[in-house]
Coordinates of C-alpha atoms and ligand atoms in Angstrom, one line a residue:
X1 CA 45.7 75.1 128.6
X2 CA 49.0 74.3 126.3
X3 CA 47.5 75.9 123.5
X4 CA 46.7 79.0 125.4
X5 CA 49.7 79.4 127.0
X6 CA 51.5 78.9 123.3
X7 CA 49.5 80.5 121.1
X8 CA 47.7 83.4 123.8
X9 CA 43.9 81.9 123.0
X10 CA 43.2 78.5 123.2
X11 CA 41.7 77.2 119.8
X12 CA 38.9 74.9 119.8
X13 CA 37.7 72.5 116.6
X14 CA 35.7 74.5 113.5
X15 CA 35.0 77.5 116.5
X16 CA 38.7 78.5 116.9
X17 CA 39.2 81.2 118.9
X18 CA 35.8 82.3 118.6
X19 CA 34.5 81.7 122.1
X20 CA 37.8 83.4 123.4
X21 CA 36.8 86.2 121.5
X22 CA 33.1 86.5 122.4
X23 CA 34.3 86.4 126.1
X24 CA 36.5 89.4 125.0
X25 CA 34.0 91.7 123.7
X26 CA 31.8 91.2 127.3
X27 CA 34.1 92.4 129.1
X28 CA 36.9 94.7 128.0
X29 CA 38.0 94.2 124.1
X30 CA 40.9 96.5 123.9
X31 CA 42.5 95.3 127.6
X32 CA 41.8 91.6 126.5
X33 CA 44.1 92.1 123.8
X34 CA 46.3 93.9 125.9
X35 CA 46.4 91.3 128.2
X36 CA 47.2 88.5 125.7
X37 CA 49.7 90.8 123.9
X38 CA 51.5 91.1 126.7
X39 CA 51.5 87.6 127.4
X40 CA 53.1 86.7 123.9
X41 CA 55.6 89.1 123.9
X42 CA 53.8 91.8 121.4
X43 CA 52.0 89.5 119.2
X44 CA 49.7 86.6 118.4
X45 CA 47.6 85.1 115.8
X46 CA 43.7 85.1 115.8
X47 CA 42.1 82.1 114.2
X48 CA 38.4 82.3 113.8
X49 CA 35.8 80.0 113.1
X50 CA 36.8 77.8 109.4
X51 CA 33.8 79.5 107.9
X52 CA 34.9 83.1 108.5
X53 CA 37.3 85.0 107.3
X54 CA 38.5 86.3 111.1
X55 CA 41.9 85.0 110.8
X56 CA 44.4 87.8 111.4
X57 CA 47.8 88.4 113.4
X58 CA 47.9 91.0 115.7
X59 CA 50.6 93.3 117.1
X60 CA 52.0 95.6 119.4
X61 CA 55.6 95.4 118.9
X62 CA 57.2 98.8 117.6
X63 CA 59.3 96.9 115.4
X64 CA 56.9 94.7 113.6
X65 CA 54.7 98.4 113.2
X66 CA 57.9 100.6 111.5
X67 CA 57.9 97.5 109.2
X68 CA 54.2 97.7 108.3
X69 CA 54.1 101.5 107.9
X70 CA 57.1 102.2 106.9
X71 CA 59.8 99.8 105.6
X72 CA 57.8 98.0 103.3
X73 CA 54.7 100.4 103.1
X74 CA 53.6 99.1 99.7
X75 CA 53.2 95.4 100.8
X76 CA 50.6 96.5 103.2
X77 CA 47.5 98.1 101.6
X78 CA 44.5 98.8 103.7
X79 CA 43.5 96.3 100.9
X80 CA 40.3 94.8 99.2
X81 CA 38.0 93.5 101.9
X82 CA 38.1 97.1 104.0
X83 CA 37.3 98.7 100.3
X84 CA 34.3 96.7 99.8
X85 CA 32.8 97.2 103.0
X86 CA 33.1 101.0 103.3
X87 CA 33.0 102.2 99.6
X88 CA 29.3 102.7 98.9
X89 CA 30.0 105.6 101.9
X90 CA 33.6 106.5 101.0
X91 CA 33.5 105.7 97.4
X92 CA 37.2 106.6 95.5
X93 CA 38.2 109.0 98.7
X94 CA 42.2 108.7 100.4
X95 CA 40.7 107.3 103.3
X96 CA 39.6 103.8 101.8
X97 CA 42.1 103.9 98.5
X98 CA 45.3 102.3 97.8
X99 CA 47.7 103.2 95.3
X100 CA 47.7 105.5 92.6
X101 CA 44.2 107.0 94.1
X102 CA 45.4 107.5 97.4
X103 CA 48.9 109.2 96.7
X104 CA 47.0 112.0 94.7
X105 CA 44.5 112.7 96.6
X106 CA 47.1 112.4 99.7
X107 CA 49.6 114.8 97.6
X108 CA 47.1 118.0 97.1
X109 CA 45.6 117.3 100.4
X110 CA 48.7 117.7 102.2
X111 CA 50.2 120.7 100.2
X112 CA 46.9 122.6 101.3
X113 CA 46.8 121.1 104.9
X114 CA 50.1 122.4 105.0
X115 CA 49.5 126.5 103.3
X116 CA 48.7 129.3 105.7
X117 CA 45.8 129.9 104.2
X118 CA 44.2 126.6 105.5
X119 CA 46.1 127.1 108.9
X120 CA 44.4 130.9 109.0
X121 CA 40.8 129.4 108.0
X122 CA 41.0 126.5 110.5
X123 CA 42.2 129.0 113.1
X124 CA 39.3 131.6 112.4
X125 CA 36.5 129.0 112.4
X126 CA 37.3 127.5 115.8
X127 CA 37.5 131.1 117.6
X128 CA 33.9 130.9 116.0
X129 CA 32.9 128.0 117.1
X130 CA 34.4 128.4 120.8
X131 CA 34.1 131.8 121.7
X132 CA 30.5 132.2 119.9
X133 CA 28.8 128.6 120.7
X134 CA 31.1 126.7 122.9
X135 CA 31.5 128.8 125.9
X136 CA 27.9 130.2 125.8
X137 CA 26.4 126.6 126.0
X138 CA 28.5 125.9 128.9
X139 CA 27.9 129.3 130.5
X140 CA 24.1 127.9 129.5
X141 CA 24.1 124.8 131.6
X142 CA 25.5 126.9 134.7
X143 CA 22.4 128.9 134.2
X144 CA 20.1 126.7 133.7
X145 CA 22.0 125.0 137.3
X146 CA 20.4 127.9 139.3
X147 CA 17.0 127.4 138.3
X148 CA 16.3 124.1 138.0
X149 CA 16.5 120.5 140.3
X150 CA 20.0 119.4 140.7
X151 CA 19.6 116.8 138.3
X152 CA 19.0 119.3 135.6
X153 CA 22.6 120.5 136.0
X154 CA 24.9 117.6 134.5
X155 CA 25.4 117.6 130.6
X156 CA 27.1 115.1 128.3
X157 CA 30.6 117.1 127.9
X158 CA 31.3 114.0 124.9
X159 CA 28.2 115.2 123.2
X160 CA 28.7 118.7 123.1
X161 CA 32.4 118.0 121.9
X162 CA 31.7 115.4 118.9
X163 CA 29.1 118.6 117.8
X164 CA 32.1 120.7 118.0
X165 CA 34.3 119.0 116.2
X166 CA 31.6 117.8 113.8
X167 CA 31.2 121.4 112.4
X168 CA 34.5 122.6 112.4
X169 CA 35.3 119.9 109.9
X170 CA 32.4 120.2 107.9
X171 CA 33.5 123.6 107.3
X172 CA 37.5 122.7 106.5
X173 CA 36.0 120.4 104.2
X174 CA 33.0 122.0 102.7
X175 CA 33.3 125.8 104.1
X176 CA 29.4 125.1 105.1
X177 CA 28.7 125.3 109.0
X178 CA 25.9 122.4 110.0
X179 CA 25.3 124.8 113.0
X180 CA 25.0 121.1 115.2
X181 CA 27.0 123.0 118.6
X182 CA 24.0 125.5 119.4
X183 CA 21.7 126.0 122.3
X184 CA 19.2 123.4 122.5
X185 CA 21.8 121.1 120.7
X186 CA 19.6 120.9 117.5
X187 CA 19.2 117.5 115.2
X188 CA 20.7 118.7 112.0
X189 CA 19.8 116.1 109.2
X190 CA 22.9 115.7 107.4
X191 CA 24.6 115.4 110.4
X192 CA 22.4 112.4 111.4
X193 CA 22.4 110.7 108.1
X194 CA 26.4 110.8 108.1
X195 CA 26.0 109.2 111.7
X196 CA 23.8 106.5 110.4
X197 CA 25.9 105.7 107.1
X198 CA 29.0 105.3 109.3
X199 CA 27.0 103.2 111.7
X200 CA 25.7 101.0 109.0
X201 CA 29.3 100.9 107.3
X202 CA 30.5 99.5 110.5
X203 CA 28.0 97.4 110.7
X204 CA 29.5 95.4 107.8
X205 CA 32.7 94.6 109.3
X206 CA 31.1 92.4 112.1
X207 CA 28.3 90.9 109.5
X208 CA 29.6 88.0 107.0
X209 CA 30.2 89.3 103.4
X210 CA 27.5 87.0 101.6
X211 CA 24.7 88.2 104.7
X212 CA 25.4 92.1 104.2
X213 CA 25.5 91.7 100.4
X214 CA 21.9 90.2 100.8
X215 CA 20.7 92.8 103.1
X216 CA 22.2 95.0 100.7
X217 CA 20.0 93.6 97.6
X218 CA 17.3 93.7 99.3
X219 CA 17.4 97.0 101.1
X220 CA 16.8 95.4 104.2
X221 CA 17.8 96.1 108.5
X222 CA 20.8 98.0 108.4
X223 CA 21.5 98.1 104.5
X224 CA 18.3 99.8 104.1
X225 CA 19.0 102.5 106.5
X226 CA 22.7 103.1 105.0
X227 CA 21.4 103.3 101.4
X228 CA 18.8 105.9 102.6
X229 CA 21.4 108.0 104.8
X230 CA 24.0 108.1 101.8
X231 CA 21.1 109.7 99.6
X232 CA 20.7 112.3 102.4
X233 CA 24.5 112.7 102.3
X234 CA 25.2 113.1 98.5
X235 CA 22.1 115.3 98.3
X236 CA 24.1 117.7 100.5
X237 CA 27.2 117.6 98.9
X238 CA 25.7 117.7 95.2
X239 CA 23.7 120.8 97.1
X240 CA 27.0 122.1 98.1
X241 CA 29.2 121.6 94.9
X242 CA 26.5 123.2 92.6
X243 CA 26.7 126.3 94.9
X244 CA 30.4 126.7 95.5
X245 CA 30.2 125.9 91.4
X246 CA 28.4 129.1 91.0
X247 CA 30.6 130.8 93.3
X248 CA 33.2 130.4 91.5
X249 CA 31.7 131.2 87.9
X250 CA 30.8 134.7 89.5
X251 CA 34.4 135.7 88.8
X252 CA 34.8 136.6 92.6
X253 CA 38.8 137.6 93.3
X254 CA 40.6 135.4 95.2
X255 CA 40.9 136.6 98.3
X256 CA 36.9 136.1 98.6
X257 CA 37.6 132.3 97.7
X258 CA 37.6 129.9 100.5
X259 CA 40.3 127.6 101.7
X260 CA 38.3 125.0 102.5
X261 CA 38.8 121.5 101.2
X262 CA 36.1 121.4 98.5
X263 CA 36.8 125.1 96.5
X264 CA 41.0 123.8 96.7
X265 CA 39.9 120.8 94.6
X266 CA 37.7 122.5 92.4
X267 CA 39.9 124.8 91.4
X268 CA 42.4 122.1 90.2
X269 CA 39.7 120.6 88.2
X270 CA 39.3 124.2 86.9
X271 CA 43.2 124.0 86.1
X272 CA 43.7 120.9 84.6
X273 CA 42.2 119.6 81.4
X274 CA 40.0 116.2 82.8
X275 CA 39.8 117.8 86.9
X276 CA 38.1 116.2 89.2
X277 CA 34.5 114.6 88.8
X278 CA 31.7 116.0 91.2
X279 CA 31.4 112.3 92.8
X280 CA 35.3 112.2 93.4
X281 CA 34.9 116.1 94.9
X282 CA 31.9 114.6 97.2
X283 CA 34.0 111.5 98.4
X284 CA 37.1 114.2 99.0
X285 CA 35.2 115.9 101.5
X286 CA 33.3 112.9 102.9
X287 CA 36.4 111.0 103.8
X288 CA 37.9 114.4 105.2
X289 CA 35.2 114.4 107.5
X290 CA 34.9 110.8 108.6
X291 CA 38.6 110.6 110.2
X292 CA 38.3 114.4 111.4
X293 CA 34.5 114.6 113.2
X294 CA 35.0 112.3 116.0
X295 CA 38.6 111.9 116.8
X296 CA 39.5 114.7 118.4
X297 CA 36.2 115.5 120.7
X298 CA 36.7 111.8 121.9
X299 CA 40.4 112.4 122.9
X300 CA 39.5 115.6 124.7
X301 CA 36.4 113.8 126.7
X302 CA 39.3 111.2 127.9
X303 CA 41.3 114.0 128.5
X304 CA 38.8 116.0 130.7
X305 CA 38.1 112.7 132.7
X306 CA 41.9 111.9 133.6
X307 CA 42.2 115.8 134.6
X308 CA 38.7 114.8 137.1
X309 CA 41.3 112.0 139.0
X310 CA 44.6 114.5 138.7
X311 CA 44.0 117.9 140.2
X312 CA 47.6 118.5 140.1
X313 CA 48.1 117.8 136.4
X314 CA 44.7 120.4 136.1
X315 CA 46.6 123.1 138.2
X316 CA 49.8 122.5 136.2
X317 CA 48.1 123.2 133.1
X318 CA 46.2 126.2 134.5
X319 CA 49.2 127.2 135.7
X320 CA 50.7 127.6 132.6
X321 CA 47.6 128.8 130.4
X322 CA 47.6 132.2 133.3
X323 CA 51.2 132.2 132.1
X324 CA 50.6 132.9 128.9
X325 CA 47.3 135.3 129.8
X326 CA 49.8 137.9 132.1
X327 CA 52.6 138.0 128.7
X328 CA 49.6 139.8 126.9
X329 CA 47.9 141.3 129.7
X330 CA 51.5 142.9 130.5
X331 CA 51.5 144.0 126.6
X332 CA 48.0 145.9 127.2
X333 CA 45.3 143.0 127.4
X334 CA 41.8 143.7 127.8
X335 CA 38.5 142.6 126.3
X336 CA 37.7 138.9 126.3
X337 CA 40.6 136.4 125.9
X338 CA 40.6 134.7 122.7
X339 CA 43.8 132.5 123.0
X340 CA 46.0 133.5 119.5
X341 CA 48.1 130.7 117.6
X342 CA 51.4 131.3 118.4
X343 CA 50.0 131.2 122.0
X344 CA 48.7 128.1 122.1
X345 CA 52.2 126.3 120.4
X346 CA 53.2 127.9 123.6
X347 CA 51.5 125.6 125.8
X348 CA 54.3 122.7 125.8
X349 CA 52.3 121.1 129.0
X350 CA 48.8 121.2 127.8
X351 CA 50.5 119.4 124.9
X352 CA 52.1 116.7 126.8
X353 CA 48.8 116.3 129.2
X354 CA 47.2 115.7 126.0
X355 CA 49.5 113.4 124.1
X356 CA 49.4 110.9 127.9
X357 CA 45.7 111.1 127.0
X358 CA 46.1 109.5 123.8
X359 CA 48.3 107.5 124.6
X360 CA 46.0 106.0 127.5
X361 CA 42.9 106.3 125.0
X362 CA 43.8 106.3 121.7
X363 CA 40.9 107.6 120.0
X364 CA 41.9 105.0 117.3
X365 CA 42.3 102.2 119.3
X366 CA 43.1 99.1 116.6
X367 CA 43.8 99.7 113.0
X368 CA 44.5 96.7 110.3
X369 CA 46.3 96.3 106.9
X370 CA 46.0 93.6 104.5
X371 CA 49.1 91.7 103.3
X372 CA 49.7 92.0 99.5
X373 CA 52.8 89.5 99.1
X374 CA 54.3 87.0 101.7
X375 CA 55.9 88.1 104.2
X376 CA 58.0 88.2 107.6
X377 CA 57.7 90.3 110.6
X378 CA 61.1 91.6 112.0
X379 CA 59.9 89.5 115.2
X380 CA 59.8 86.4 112.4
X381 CA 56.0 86.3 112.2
X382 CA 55.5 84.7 108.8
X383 CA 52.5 86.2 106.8
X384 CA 50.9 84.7 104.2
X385 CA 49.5 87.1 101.4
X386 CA 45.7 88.2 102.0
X387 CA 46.6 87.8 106.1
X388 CA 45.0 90.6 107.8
X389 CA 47.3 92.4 110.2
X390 CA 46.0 94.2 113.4
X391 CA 47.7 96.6 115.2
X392 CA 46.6 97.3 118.9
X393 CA 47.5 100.8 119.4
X394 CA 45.8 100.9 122.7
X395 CA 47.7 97.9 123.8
X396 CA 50.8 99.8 122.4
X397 CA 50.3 102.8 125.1
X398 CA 50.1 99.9 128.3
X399 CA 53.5 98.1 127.3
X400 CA 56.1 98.4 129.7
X401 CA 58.9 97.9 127.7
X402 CA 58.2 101.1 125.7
X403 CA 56.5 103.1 128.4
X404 CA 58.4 102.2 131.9
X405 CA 56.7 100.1 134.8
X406 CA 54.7 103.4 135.5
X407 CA 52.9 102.9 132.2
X408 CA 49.4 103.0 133.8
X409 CA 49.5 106.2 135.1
X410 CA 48.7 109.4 133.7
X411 CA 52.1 111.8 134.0
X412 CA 52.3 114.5 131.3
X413 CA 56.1 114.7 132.9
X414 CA 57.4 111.6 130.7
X415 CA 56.6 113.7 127.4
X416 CA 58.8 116.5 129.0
X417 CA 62.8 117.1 128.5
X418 CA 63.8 120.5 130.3
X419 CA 60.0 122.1 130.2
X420 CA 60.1 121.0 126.5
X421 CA 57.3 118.6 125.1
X422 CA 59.7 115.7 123.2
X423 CA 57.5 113.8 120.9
X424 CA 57.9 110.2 120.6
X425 CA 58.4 107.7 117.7
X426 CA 55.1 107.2 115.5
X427 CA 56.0 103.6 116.0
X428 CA 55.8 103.5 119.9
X429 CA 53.1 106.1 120.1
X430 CA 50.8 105.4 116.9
X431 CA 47.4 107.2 117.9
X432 CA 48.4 109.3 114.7
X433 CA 49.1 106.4 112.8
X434 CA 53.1 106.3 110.9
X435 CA 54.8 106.8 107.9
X436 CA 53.5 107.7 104.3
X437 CA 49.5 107.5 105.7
X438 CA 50.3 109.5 108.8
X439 CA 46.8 110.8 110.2
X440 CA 47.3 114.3 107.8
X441 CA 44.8 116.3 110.4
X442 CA 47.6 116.0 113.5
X443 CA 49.1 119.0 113.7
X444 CA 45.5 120.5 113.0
X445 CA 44.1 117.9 115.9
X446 CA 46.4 119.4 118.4
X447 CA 45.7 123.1 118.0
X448 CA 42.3 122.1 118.2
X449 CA 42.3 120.0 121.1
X450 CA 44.8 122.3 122.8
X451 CA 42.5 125.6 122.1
X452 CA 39.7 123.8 123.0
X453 CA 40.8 122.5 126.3
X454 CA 42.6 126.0 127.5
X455 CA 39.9 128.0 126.5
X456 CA 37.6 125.9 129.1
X457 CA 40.2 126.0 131.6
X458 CA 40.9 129.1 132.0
X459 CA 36.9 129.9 132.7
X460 CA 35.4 126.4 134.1
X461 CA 36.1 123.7 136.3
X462 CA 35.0 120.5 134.7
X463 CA 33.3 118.2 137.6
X464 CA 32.7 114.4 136.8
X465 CA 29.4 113.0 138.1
X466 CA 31.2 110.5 140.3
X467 CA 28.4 107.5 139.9
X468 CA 28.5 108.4 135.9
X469 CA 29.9 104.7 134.4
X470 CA 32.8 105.6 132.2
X471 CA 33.7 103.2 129.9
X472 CA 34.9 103.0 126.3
X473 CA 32.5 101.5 123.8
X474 CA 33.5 98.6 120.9
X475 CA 34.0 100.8 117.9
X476 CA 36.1 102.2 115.1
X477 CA 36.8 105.3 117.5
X478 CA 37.3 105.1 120.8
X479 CA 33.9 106.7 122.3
X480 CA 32.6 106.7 126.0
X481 CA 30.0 104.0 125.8
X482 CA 27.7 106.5 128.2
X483 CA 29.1 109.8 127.3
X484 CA 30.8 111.9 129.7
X485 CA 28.3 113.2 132.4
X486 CA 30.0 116.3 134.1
X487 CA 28.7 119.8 135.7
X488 CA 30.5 122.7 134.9
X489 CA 31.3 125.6 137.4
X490 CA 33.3 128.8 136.7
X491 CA 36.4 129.2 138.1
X492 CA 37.0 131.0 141.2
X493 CA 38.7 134.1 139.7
X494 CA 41.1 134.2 143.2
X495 CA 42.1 131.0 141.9
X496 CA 43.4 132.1 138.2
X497 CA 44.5 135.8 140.6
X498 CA 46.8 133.4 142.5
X499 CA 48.5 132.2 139.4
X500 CA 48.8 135.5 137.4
X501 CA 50.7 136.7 140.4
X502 CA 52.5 133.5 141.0
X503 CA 54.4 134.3 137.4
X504 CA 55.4 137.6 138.7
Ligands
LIG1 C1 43.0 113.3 118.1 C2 42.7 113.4 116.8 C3 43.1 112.5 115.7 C4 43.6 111.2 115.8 C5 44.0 110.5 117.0 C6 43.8 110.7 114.4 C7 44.3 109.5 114.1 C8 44.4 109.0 112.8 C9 44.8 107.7 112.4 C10 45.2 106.6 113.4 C11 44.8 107.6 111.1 C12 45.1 106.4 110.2 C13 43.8 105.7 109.9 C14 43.9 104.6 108.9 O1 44.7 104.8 107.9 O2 43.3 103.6 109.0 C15 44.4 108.9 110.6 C16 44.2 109.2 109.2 C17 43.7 110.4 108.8 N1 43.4 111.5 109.5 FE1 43.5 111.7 111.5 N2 43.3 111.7 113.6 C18 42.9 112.8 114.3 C19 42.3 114.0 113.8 C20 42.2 114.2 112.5 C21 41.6 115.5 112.0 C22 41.0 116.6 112.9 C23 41.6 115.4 110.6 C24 41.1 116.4 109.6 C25 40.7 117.5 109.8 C26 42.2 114.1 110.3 C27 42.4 113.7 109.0 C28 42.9 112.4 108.7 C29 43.0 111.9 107.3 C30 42.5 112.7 106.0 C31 43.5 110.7 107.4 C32 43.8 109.7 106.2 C33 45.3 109.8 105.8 C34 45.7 108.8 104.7 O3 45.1 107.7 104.6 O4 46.6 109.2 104.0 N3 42.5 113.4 111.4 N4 44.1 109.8 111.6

């Protein structure tokens, strides 16, 4: 009991804090840590069993993260031991690197995350996506309501999303369309092998090193399956890359080139004298995808959920989307109504409502460095070099020192000054991550999330299956364990009526 109310865990001889641990993962994970955060004041030490190598300190304290991300950036690599578990999948790509590989890679990335052209492509594939696949599944599923049991008439919302998003950054990154968001919600192959690489990869984190290393040798359990799914993977991109080779040898202008992630880099390595290799163009577009697929369709599925237990955060936002709707419709309207860019940067509420959903349910709930040199925390942690460092970015959105004692609730409001979303520090909020490795898909995340959400708005009511569990699963992203079971109605058009006039 002294040791646990010291050190946050009590820890037992040659187990450490093992059992605490274990008790952890039954119940909770990410409010266990919370809890014990909160307990000792922002952050703690973890000290596993003698023969692991679990030892890490964790943290929630704003100051000890602006340290980590920014202040002294290069003492905090994501470092060796996450390299060698996820290179065979991610192989030289920004996600995994350090150093010199990383700020390269990070440099022409961002320059073309940041060019119209990418900004128009990404724009143009999601009206795709939406208007063409999106909206008719759901429309599908209403449909299919009327003519069969009741039962029939519930669909996994989180599975239609992570399809979404899966395509629309397969084709930022390789400008191909997997086509997994269609009716009948297809298996596409590559889109299962990349889900059973990244399973495998993860796989590795909670497996000692000298076990997986084994199972790798011998192509056994879950090695076996990962060595097989990152065939299936590089046999699409070296598919892919000798196409959009050819492509580019036809001498087409370049106004017919694509802006997608894969022809940019290629066309450096058509610039410059060495370029890039076709295995560092494959893990370019592999780690584009990997932080890009999930995160954003498992941020919208928290975000639909909280709306389910907030009607008047739901009305707020509709509210303001039929806002936006009569502005054109006053301009001569008409047709069907594909919300347009500078539009949606309109939608400063939808924006907060969806920022208080991250910041309940990060969709990156804990992310770790190594420590290169010894160390101190600003809160006088001391960390030895090869520590691991944790940060609990879930536990940072339920502190009440940096969100008020009505922390817990869901109120879009707090984001707001005036009617004006205010963002917050990166190092209170950090679902984006901070500093130099700040997630570089954010500002692309939110027009994304924020198109995707008012363009079901302004057609459907989203209805939670009330006895559906909701709970978020143990992972690298922060999934619903059981999906998001929900039936979708349209909306009563006297209801969107009363809000067009309401602006008048
Ligand atoms: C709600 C949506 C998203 C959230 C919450 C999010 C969050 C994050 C976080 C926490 C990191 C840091 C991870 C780490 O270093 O361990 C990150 C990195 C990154 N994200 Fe995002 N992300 C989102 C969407 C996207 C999208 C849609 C893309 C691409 C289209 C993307 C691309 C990236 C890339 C390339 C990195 C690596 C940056 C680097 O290491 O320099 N993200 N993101």
């Amino acid at each position: 009991l002294r040791q646990k109310k010291r050190r946050g865990l009590p820890n037992w001889p040659l187990v450490g804090m093992l059992p605490s641990l274990v008790f952890g993962i039954k119940e909770n994970i990410y409010e266990w840590l919370t809890e014990i955060l909160q307990g000792q004041n922002g952050t703690f030490t973890f000290r596993g069993p003698w023969f692991t190598n679990l030892n890490c300190v964790v943290t929630s304290d704003p100051r000890n993260l602006e340290y980590l991300l920014k202040t002294n950036f290069p003492n905090f690599p994501k470092g060796d031991y996450f390299r060698g578990a996820v290179s065979d999948l991610l192989g030289d790509g920004i996600f995994g690197a350090d150093g010199d590989v990383w700020r390269r890679q990070r440099k022409t990335a961002s320059l073309e995350f940041h060019s119209a052209k990418f900004r128009r492509m990404t724009a143009d594939s999601l009206v795709d996506l939406v208007h063409a696949r999106l909206l008719p599944v759901l429309e599908d599923s209403i449909i299919r309501a009327k003519s069969a049991a009741a039962s029939s008439s519930t669909i996994d919302l989180q599975e239609i999303l992570l399809r979404l998003t899966f395509d629309n950054v397969c084709t930022i990154a390789f400008g191909v369309d997997p086509g997994c968001l269609s009716s009948g919600l297809p298996e596409i192959p590559f889109a299962r092998a990349f889900e059973d690489a990244t399973e495998a990869t993860i796989a590795r984190f909670v497996t000692p090193t000298l076990v997986w290393k084994a199972m790798r040798f011998f192509g056994i359990g879950s090695e076996g399956v990962l060595r097989k799914s990152i065939t299936e993977v590089d046999d699409f991109a070296r598919e892919v890359i000798r196409a959009r080779k050819m492509e580019l040898s036809s001498g087409r202008g370049p106004e017919k080139i694509g802006s997608d992630l894969l022809t940019v880099f290629m066309g450096l390595s058509n610039g410059e004298k060495e370029g890039f290799s076709e295995k560092l163009l494959r893990d370019v577009c592999v780690n584009l995808i990997l932080p890009g697929r999930d995160t954003s369709s498992v941020a919208l599925s928290w975000f639909f959920w909280l709306l389910s237990g907030n009607p008047p955060v739901e009305e707020k936002i509709v509210e303001e989307i039929c806002g936006i709707v009569r502005e054109r419709e006053e301009g001569g309207g008409g047709g069907e109504f594909i919300f347009r860019a500078e539009e949606v940067k309109k939608m400063e509420y939808l924006h907060a409502a969806v920022s208080e959903a991250l910041r309940l349910y990060p969709s990156v709930p804990v992310d770790h460095k190594e420590v290169l040199e010894d160390d101190e925390f600003p809160d006088g942690t001391k960390l030895k070099k090869g520590t691991k460092v944790v940060y609990a970015i879930y536990a940072m959105g339920r502190t009440e020192s940096i969100w008020g004692e009505d922390y817990r609730e869901f109120k879009p409001e707090r984001w707001l000054r005036d009617g004006r979303f205010m963002s917050e520090s990166a190092y209170k909020f950090t679902a984006f991550n901070g500093g130099p490795r700040l997630c570089l898909g954010k500002d692309f995340a939110y027009y994304q999330m924020k198109f995707v959400a008012a363009s079901i708005l302004y057609r459907y009511r989203v209805v939670v299956d009330e006895n559906h569990p909701v709970v978020p699963k143990m992972a690298l992203t922060m999934y619903m364990k059981y999906g998001l079971k929900v039936v979708i109605r349209r909306r009563d058009p006297l209801e969107i009526e009363k809000y067009l006039k309401l602006q008048s």
